[in-house]
PDB file of C-alpha atoms in Angstrom:
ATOM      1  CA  UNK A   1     114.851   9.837  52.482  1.00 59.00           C
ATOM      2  CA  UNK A   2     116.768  11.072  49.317  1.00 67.00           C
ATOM      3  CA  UNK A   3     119.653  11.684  47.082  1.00 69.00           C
ATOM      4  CA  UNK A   4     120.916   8.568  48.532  1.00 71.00           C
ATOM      5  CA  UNK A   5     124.637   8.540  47.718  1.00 75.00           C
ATOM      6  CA  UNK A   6     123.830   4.661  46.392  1.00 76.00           C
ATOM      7  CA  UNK A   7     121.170   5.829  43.693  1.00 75.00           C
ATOM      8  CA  UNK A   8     118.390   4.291  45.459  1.00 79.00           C
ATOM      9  CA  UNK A   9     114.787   5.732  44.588  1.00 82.00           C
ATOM     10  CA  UNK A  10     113.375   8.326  47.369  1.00 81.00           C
ATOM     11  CA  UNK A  11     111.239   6.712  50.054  1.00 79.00           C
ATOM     12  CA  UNK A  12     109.250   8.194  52.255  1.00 79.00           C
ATOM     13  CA  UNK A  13     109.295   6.855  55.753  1.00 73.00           C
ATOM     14  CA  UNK A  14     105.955   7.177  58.293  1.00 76.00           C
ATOM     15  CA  UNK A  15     105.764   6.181  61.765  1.00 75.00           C
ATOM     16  CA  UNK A  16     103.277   6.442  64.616  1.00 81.00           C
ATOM     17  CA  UNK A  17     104.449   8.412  67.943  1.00 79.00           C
ATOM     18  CA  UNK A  18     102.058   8.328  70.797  1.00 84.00           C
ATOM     19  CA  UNK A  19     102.669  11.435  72.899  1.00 82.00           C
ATOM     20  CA  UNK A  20     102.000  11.830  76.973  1.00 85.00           C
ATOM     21  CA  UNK A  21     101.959  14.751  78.776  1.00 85.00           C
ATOM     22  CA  UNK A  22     102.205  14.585  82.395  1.00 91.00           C
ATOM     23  CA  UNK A  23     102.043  18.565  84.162  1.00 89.00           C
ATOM     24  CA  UNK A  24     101.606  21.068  86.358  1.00 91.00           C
ATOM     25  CA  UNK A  25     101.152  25.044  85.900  1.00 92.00           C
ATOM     26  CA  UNK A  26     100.888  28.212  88.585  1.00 94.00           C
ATOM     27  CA  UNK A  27      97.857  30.910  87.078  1.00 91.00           C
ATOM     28  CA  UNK A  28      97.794  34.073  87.692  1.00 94.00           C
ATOM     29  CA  UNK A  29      94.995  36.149  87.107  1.00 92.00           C
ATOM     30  CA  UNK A  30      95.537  39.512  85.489  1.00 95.00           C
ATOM     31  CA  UNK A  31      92.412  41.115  87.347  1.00 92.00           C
ATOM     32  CA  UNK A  32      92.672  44.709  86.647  1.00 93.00           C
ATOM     33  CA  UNK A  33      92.779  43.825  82.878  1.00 94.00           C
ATOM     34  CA  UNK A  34      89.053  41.762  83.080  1.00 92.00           C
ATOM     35  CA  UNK A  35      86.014  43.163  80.827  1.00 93.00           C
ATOM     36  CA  UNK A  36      83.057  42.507  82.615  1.00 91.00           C
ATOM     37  CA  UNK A  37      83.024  39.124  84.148  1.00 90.00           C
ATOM     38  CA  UNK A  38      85.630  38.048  81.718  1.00 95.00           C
ATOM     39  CA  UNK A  39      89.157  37.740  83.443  1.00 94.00           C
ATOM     40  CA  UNK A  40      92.726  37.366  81.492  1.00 97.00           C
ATOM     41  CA  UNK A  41      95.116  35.197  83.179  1.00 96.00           C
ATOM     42  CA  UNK A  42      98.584  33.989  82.430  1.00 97.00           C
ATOM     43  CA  UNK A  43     100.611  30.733  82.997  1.00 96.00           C
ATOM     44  CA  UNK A  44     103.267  28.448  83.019  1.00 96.00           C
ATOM     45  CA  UNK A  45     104.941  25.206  84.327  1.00 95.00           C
ATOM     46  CA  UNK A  46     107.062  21.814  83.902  1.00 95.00           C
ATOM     47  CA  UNK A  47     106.111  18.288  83.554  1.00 92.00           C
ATOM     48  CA  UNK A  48     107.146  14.944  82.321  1.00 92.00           C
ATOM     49  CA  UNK A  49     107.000  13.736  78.529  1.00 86.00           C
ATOM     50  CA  UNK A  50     106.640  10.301  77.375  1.00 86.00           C
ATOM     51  CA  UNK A  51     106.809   9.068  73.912  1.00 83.00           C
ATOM     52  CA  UNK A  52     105.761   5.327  72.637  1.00 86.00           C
ATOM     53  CA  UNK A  53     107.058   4.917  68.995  1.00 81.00           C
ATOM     54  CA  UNK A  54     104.711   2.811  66.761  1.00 79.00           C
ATOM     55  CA  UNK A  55     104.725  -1.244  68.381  1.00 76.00           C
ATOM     56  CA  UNK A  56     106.633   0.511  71.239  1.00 72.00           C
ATOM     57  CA  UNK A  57     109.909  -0.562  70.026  1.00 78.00           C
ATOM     58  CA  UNK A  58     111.544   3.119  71.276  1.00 80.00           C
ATOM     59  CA  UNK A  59     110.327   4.962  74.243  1.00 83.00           C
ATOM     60  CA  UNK A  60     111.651   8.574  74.842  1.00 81.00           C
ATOM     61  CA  UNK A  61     111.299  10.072  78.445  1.00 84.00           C
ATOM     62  CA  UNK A  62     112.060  13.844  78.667  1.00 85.00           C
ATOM     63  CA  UNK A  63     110.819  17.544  80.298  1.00 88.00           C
ATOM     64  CA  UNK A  64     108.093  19.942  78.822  1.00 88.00           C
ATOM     65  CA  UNK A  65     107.914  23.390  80.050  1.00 92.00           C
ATOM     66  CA  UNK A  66     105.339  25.629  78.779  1.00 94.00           C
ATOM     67  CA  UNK A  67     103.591  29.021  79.179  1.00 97.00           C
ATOM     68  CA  UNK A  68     100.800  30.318  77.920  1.00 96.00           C
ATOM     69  CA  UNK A  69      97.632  32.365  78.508  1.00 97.00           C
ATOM     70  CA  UNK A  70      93.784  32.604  78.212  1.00 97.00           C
ATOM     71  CA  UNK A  71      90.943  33.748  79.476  1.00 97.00           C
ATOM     72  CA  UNK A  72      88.128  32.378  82.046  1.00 94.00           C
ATOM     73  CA  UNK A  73      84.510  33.488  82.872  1.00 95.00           C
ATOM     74  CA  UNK A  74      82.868  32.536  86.451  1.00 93.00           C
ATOM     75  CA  UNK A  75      78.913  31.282  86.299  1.00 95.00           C
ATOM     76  CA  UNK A  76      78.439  31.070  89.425  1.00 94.00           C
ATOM     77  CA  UNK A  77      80.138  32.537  92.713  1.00 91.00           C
ATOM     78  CA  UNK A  78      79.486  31.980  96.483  1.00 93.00           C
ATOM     79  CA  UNK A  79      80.492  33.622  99.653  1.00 89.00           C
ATOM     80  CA  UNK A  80      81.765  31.090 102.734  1.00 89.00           C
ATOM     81  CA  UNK A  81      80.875  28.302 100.424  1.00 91.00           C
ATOM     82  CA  UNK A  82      83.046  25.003 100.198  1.00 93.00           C
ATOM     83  CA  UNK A  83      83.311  25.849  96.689  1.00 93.00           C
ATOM     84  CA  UNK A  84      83.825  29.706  96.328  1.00 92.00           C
ATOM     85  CA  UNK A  85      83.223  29.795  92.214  1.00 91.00           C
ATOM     86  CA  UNK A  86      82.989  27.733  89.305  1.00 94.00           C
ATOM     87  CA  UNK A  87      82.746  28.635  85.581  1.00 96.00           C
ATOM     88  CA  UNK A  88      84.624  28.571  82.191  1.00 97.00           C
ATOM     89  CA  UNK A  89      88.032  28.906  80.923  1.00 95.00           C
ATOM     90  CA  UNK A  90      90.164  28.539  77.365  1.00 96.00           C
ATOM     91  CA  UNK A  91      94.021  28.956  76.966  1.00 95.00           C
ATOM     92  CA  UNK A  92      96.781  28.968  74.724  1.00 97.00           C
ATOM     93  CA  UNK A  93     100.276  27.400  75.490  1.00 94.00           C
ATOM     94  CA  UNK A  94     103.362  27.197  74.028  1.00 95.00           C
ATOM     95  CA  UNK A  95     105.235  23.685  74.993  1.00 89.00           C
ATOM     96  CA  UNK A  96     109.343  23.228  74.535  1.00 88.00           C
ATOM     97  CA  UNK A  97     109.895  19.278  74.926  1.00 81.00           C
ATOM     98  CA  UNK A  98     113.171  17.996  75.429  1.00 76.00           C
ATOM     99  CA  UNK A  99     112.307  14.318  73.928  1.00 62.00           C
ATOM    100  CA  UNK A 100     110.809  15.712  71.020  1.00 55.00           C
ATOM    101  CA  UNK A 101     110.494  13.449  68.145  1.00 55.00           C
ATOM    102  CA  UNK A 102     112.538  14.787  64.863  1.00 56.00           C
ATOM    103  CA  UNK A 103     115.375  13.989  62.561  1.00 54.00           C
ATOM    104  CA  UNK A 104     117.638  16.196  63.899  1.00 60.00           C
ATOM    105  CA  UNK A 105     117.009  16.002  67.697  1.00 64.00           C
ATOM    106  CA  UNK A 106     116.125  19.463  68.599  1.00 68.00           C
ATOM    107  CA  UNK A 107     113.931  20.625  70.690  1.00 71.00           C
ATOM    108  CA  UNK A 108     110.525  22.582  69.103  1.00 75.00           C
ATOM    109  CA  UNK A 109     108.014  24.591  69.698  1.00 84.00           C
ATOM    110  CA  UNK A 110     104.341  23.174  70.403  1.00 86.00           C
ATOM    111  CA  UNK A 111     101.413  24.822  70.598  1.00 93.00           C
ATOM    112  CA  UNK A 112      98.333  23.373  72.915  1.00 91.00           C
ATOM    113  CA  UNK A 113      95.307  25.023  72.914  1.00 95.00           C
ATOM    114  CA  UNK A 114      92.314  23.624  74.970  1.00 93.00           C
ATOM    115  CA  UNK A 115      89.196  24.763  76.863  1.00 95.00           C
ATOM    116  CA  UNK A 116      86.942  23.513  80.472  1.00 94.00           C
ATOM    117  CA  UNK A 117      85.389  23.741  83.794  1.00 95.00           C
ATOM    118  CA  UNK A 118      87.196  25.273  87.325  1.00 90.00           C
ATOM    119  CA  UNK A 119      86.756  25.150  90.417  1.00 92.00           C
ATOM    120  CA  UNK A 120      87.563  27.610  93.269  1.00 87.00           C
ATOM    121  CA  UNK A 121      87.988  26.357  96.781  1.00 89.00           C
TER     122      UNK A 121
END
């Protein structure tokens, strides 16, 4: 905070914001664009966004959507099997939150990335 109108010296005000994200996403696998084994896929989705202020004196409740994209490699794949394939996968997304924290309220852009393990049934 500055150029207070009072003449008060600048101070600079810091606060701890826990953030949750609760989500879910549809995938869709861009197949004819895969090199090798390695297949391009691209997502998006909704969820629910919670924010704890620092002592939890304010909680925020709002929407994220996202969308993103990435990449995923199988290791292993099995015909008639329970569980059809498994490998690895790492993505990009792009989150708009409707709670997010900032001076002036607006919503902004938020970039995720993040990596792991699937599963095909």
């Amino acid at each position: 905070v500055s150029a207070d109108v009072g003449g008060a010296p600048p101070l600079t005000l810091v606060q701890r914001v826990d953030r949750y994200v609760f989500d879910g996403a549809a995938l869709y696998s861009l197949d004819g664009l895969s090199i090798g084994r390695l297949t391009p896929f691209v997502s998006g989705g909704a969820g629910y966004v919670r924010q704890l202020h620092e002592g939890h004196t304010l909680v925020e409740e709002g929407l994220a959507v996202h969308a993103g994209g990435g990449v995923r490699q199988p290791l292993f794949e099995r015909a008639n099997a329970f569980i059809s394939s498994g490998g690895v996968r790492g993505d990009v997304r792009v989150y708009l939150m409707s709670s997010a924290v900032g001076i002036d309220g607006r919503s902004r852009p938020h970039v995720a990335a993040s990596g792991g393990l699937f599963l095909t049934f």
